[in-house]
XYZ file of C-alpha atoms in Angstrom:
327
model
C 0.000 0.000 0.000
C 2.961 2.284 -0.593
C 1.097 4.546 -3.018
C -1.696 5.211 -0.543
C 0.711 5.797 2.348
C 2.792 8.152 0.206
C -0.226 10.169 -0.950
C -1.698 10.400 2.525
C 1.622 11.555 3.937
C 1.975 14.306 1.338
C -1.609 15.405 1.836
C -1.195 15.562 5.608
C 2.121 17.367 5.286
C 0.875 20.129 3.037
C -2.838 20.654 3.702
C -2.782 21.639 7.340
C -2.011 25.241 6.438
C -5.164 26.479 4.704
C -5.133 30.005 3.310
C -7.756 32.138 1.623
C -5.407 33.099 -1.198
C -6.669 33.163 -4.747
C -4.339 32.628 -7.717
C -4.475 36.262 -8.857
C -3.517 37.726 -12.230
C -1.196 36.106 -14.764
C 2.423 36.971 -13.906
C 4.562 39.227 -16.081
C 8.005 37.660 -16.037
C 9.653 40.904 -17.081
C 9.282 41.690 -13.374
C 12.471 40.491 -11.668
C 10.562 39.978 -8.420
C 8.875 36.967 -10.011
C 12.179 35.096 -10.234
C 13.779 33.337 -7.295
C 16.952 33.379 -9.397
C 17.641 35.160 -12.667
C 21.404 35.196 -13.275
C 21.609 37.474 -16.271
C 25.067 38.574 -17.328
C 26.749 35.440 -16.035
C 29.938 34.202 -17.698
C 28.937 30.565 -17.161
C 28.821 28.491 -20.322
C 25.250 27.244 -19.938
C 21.957 28.003 -18.191
C 19.529 26.023 -16.081
C 15.784 26.644 -16.070
C 14.548 25.154 -12.803
C 10.947 24.360 -11.823
C 10.467 24.035 -8.093
C 8.396 21.332 -6.363
C 5.220 21.818 -4.359
C 5.757 24.200 -1.449
C 2.177 25.545 -1.192
C 0.671 24.367 2.087
C -3.026 24.907 1.539
C -6.250 23.194 0.638
C -6.720 25.743 -2.154
C -5.853 24.604 -5.664
C -3.246 27.172 -6.712
C -0.944 29.585 -4.911
C -1.194 33.350 -4.989
C 2.212 34.808 -5.832
C 1.831 37.435 -3.097
C 1.896 34.656 -0.494
C 5.137 35.557 1.301
C 5.145 32.531 3.579
C 5.094 30.179 0.598
C 7.741 32.243 -1.191
C 10.050 31.950 1.807
C 9.490 28.195 1.925
C 10.143 27.921 -1.816
C 13.421 29.783 -1.419
C 14.580 27.568 1.437
C 13.568 24.219 -0.054
C 14.087 24.768 -3.763
C 16.299 27.770 -4.475
C 18.803 27.325 -1.652
C 18.911 23.509 -1.547
C 17.918 22.173 -4.971
C 18.756 24.803 -7.558
C 22.073 25.455 -5.817
C 23.129 21.952 -6.875
C 23.580 23.339 -10.392
C 25.541 26.470 -9.450
C 28.848 25.025 -10.671
C 27.632 24.435 -14.217
C 25.072 27.015 -15.043
C 23.558 30.460 -14.767
C 20.409 29.842 -12.744
C 16.845 30.762 -13.672
C 13.979 29.778 -11.373
C 10.579 31.435 -11.703
C 7.943 31.654 -9.025
C 4.655 30.353 -10.385
C 1.101 29.773 -9.244
C 1.848 26.207 -8.307
C -0.773 23.572 -7.630
C -1.092 22.584 -3.972
C -0.481 18.991 -2.899
C -4.260 18.540 -2.927
C -4.032 18.471 -6.726
C -1.565 15.565 -6.532
C -3.957 13.546 -4.391
C -7.044 14.496 -6.425
C -5.661 14.263 -9.948
C -9.044 14.059 -11.663
C -11.188 17.105 -12.371
C -10.103 20.230 -10.533
C -6.746 18.715 -9.590
C -5.776 18.281 -13.228
C -6.980 21.821 -13.855
C -4.706 23.122 -11.106
C -1.693 21.568 -12.832
C -2.767 23.042 -16.162
C -3.047 26.431 -14.475
C 0.471 26.080 -13.017
C 1.889 24.926 -16.340
C 0.660 28.042 -18.138
C 2.799 30.150 -15.773
C 5.840 27.942 -16.373
C 5.324 28.156 -20.117
C 5.072 31.934 -19.878
C 8.270 32.104 -17.806
C 10.164 29.785 -20.156
C 9.122 31.754 -23.220
C 10.288 34.948 -21.528
C 13.594 33.312 -20.622
C 14.165 32.124 -24.203
C 13.195 35.457 -25.739
C 14.994 37.796 -23.337
C 17.710 35.976 -21.410
C 18.904 32.857 -23.214
C 20.591 34.442 -26.256
C 21.188 31.077 -27.921
C 23.033 29.497 -25.009
C 22.790 25.773 -24.201
C 20.496 25.046 -21.277
C 19.358 22.391 -18.834
C 15.736 21.986 -17.794
C 15.304 20.575 -14.311
C 12.585 20.200 -11.732
C 11.518 18.030 -8.838
C 8.121 16.424 -8.194
C 5.512 18.915 -9.507
C 8.449 20.639 -11.177
C 9.351 17.385 -12.939
C 5.777 16.940 -14.148
C 5.658 20.466 -15.557
C 9.181 20.125 -16.944
C 8.189 16.981 -18.840
C 5.305 18.860 -20.433
C 7.619 21.761 -21.262
C 9.962 19.365 -23.083
C 7.076 18.035 -25.141
C 5.415 21.313 -26.007
C 8.098 24.017 -25.979
C 11.409 22.281 -26.748
C 10.951 19.132 -28.850
C 10.526 20.024 -32.509
C 11.290 23.727 -31.983
C 14.189 26.007 -32.801
C 15.664 25.520 -29.308
C 15.676 21.708 -29.416
C 19.398 21.468 -30.204
C 20.257 23.763 -27.264
C 18.976 21.307 -24.652
C 21.904 19.750 -22.812
C 19.709 17.441 -20.732
C 16.668 17.403 -18.470
C 16.938 16.349 -14.824
C 13.412 15.393 -13.681
C 13.537 13.436 -10.402
C 10.623 12.827 -8.060
C 8.193 11.563 -10.701
C 7.564 8.072 -12.092
C 8.090 8.840 -15.792
C 7.279 6.064 -18.285
C 9.798 5.835 -21.118
C 7.012 6.160 -23.688
C 5.916 9.525 -22.294
C 9.227 11.149 -23.245
C 9.524 12.992 -26.557
C 11.200 10.657 -29.027
C 14.044 13.143 -29.533
C 14.830 13.140 -25.788
C 15.347 9.519 -24.649
C 16.642 8.473 -21.221
C 20.303 9.431 -20.710
C 22.245 6.217 -21.263
C 25.678 7.407 -20.067
C 27.033 10.102 -17.711
C 27.992 12.254 -20.693
C 24.910 11.741 -22.877
C 23.214 14.929 -24.043
C 19.793 15.730 -25.477
C 18.282 13.267 -23.019
C 16.370 12.876 -19.747
C 17.480 11.768 -16.274
C 14.868 10.750 -13.713
C 14.573 8.727 -10.509
C 12.332 8.436 -7.456
C 13.893 7.332 -4.182
C 12.639 4.732 -1.701
C 14.313 2.941 1.176
C 15.756 -0.405 0.092
C 13.303 -3.233 0.692
C 10.167 -1.090 0.273
C 7.286 -2.663 -1.649
C 6.815 -0.177 -4.492
C 4.321 -2.168 -6.600
C 1.446 0.259 -5.964
C 3.632 3.268 -6.742
C 4.806 1.734 -10.016
C 1.256 0.854 -11.044
C -0.035 4.343 -10.275
C 2.830 6.029 -12.113
C 2.207 3.982 -15.241
C -1.527 4.682 -15.064
C -1.170 8.426 -14.412
C 1.699 9.265 -16.758
C 1.892 6.489 -19.328
C 0.662 6.696 -22.910
C -1.341 3.710 -24.230
C 0.546 1.621 -26.736
C 3.970 2.928 -25.712
C 6.730 1.647 -23.436
C 5.429 2.084 -19.878
C 8.577 0.955 -18.062
C 9.670 3.734 -15.716
C 12.795 5.774 -16.318
C 15.350 5.219 -13.564
C 18.862 6.567 -13.980
C 20.979 6.006 -10.887
C 22.127 9.522 -9.822
C 25.469 8.197 -8.614
C 26.577 6.269 -11.704
C 24.350 8.134 -14.218
C 24.784 5.061 -16.399
C 22.010 2.746 -17.611
C 24.583 -0.047 -17.779
C 25.428 0.469 -14.081
C 22.108 0.566 -12.192
C 23.810 -0.371 -8.916
C 26.142 1.950 -6.970
C 28.004 1.285 -3.726
C 28.625 3.606 -0.787
C 32.189 4.326 -1.819
C 31.001 5.676 -5.187
C 28.717 8.359 -3.736
C 30.395 11.783 -3.987
C 28.314 13.741 -1.502
C 24.895 13.833 0.184
C 23.469 17.008 1.721
C 22.234 16.471 5.309
C 18.582 17.316 5.846
C 16.044 18.627 6.494
C 16.649 22.140 5.101
C 17.161 24.895 7.667
C 17.849 28.602 7.169
C 21.452 29.682 6.939
C 24.537 28.473 5.091
C 24.383 25.070 3.451
C 26.029 22.298 5.425
C 28.902 20.475 3.793
C 27.935 17.485 1.675
C 29.146 14.166 3.076
C 30.652 11.480 0.847
C 30.015 7.722 0.931
C 26.605 7.962 2.581
C 24.332 6.370 -0.015
C 24.140 3.085 -1.873
C 21.491 2.906 -4.593
C 20.063 0.568 -7.193
C 17.427 0.968 -9.899
C 14.855 -1.819 -9.575
C 11.774 -1.937 -11.818
C 12.083 1.779 -12.508
C 12.426 2.810 -8.863
C 15.604 3.877 -7.045
C 16.087 1.725 -3.945
C 18.376 3.519 -1.498
C 20.379 2.520 1.563
C 21.512 5.478 3.677
C 24.331 5.167 6.195
C 23.262 5.214 9.849
C 23.589 8.691 11.305
C 23.071 10.550 8.035
C 20.193 13.022 8.588
C 17.617 12.454 5.844
C 14.007 13.512 5.307
C 11.653 10.551 5.145
C 7.963 10.055 4.456
C 5.887 7.115 5.691
C 5.888 3.990 3.570
C 9.600 4.052 2.806
C 9.502 7.113 0.540
C 12.607 9.299 0.359
C 10.878 11.671 -2.046
C 11.812 14.797 -0.103
C 15.496 13.873 -0.352
C 15.594 12.925 -4.053
C 18.162 15.663 -4.707
C 19.783 16.081 -1.292
C 20.963 12.466 -1.165
C 22.896 12.943 -4.413
C 23.788 16.637 -4.156
C 27.459 16.577 -5.191
C 26.870 13.701 -7.597
C 24.307 15.745 -9.528
C 26.491 18.853 -9.460
C 29.486 16.974 -10.853
C 27.422 15.269 -13.528
C 25.830 18.536 -14.702
C 29.300 20.052 -15.216
C 30.291 16.956 -17.198
C 27.223 17.130 -19.434
C 27.781 20.801 -20.226
C 31.325 19.971 -21.333
C 30.079 16.983 -23.357
C 27.484 19.142 -25.131
C 30.188 21.651 -26.101
C 32.460 18.905 -27.393
C 29.904 17.620 -29.897
C 28.972 21.014 -31.334
């Protein structure tokens, strides 16, 4: 019953903070206040467009951008802990958007689906602004976690694949979502090696030994496309190699202790995580004493990036270099 436990945990975590906020007017992304990060003028060789996960703690469907409490939480969880993973490789761009609350994840039918559509329109608007005003033909990474991964997948399909910016995509990092292979655009397959470009990396973390059958079934039902390959994408974020789905503790470069707290980032700690892709799910063993955020039912969803912080950072630098070498 992992899927039910996971959903109930997320719902309980995020819906105890009801607010009367309404979504408000469509954002104008020319306004710098609507970006958590907008590193214009950087001398870095590539960009990252990052889509943050759900941080809206409310029973309403979509966040109002004037909600300062949610903005502060978004900065702490996503900007300072997740987006910072890519600081070594890329100029960072992360828009605020009228995200769907976790209620939409639990109630995917009807109004829940509409809440995600509403959020996606903001992300599309922000991405189009970034391409038109800030990108200037530079290579870029698209990344996002959880809701951000879902919206990032749609962005790949609708705004990147088959467009004039397709060749500029270095890779997409979309953890925290069970993505069936057949739901990817054909031009952006799973990344097969640590230096592959024009491809997608994804994983979803659970404690080793967890029964993930319900989660796998739900992911295929929710995100799969009939008649296509519904096996879930799982690229081990230590090896980043489809041929090496298993990684040992001594291979892990650095995990970020959690949960996130205000202030300077703690130092990442090496050799804390062993991981293996099994049936499209990342099964993780964390060393005793390593602080890690956990959800009931064996889910390590909240730590999908933190557990592999330095590993992701190092790999992103490598992919940027690989993209430049093939141009």
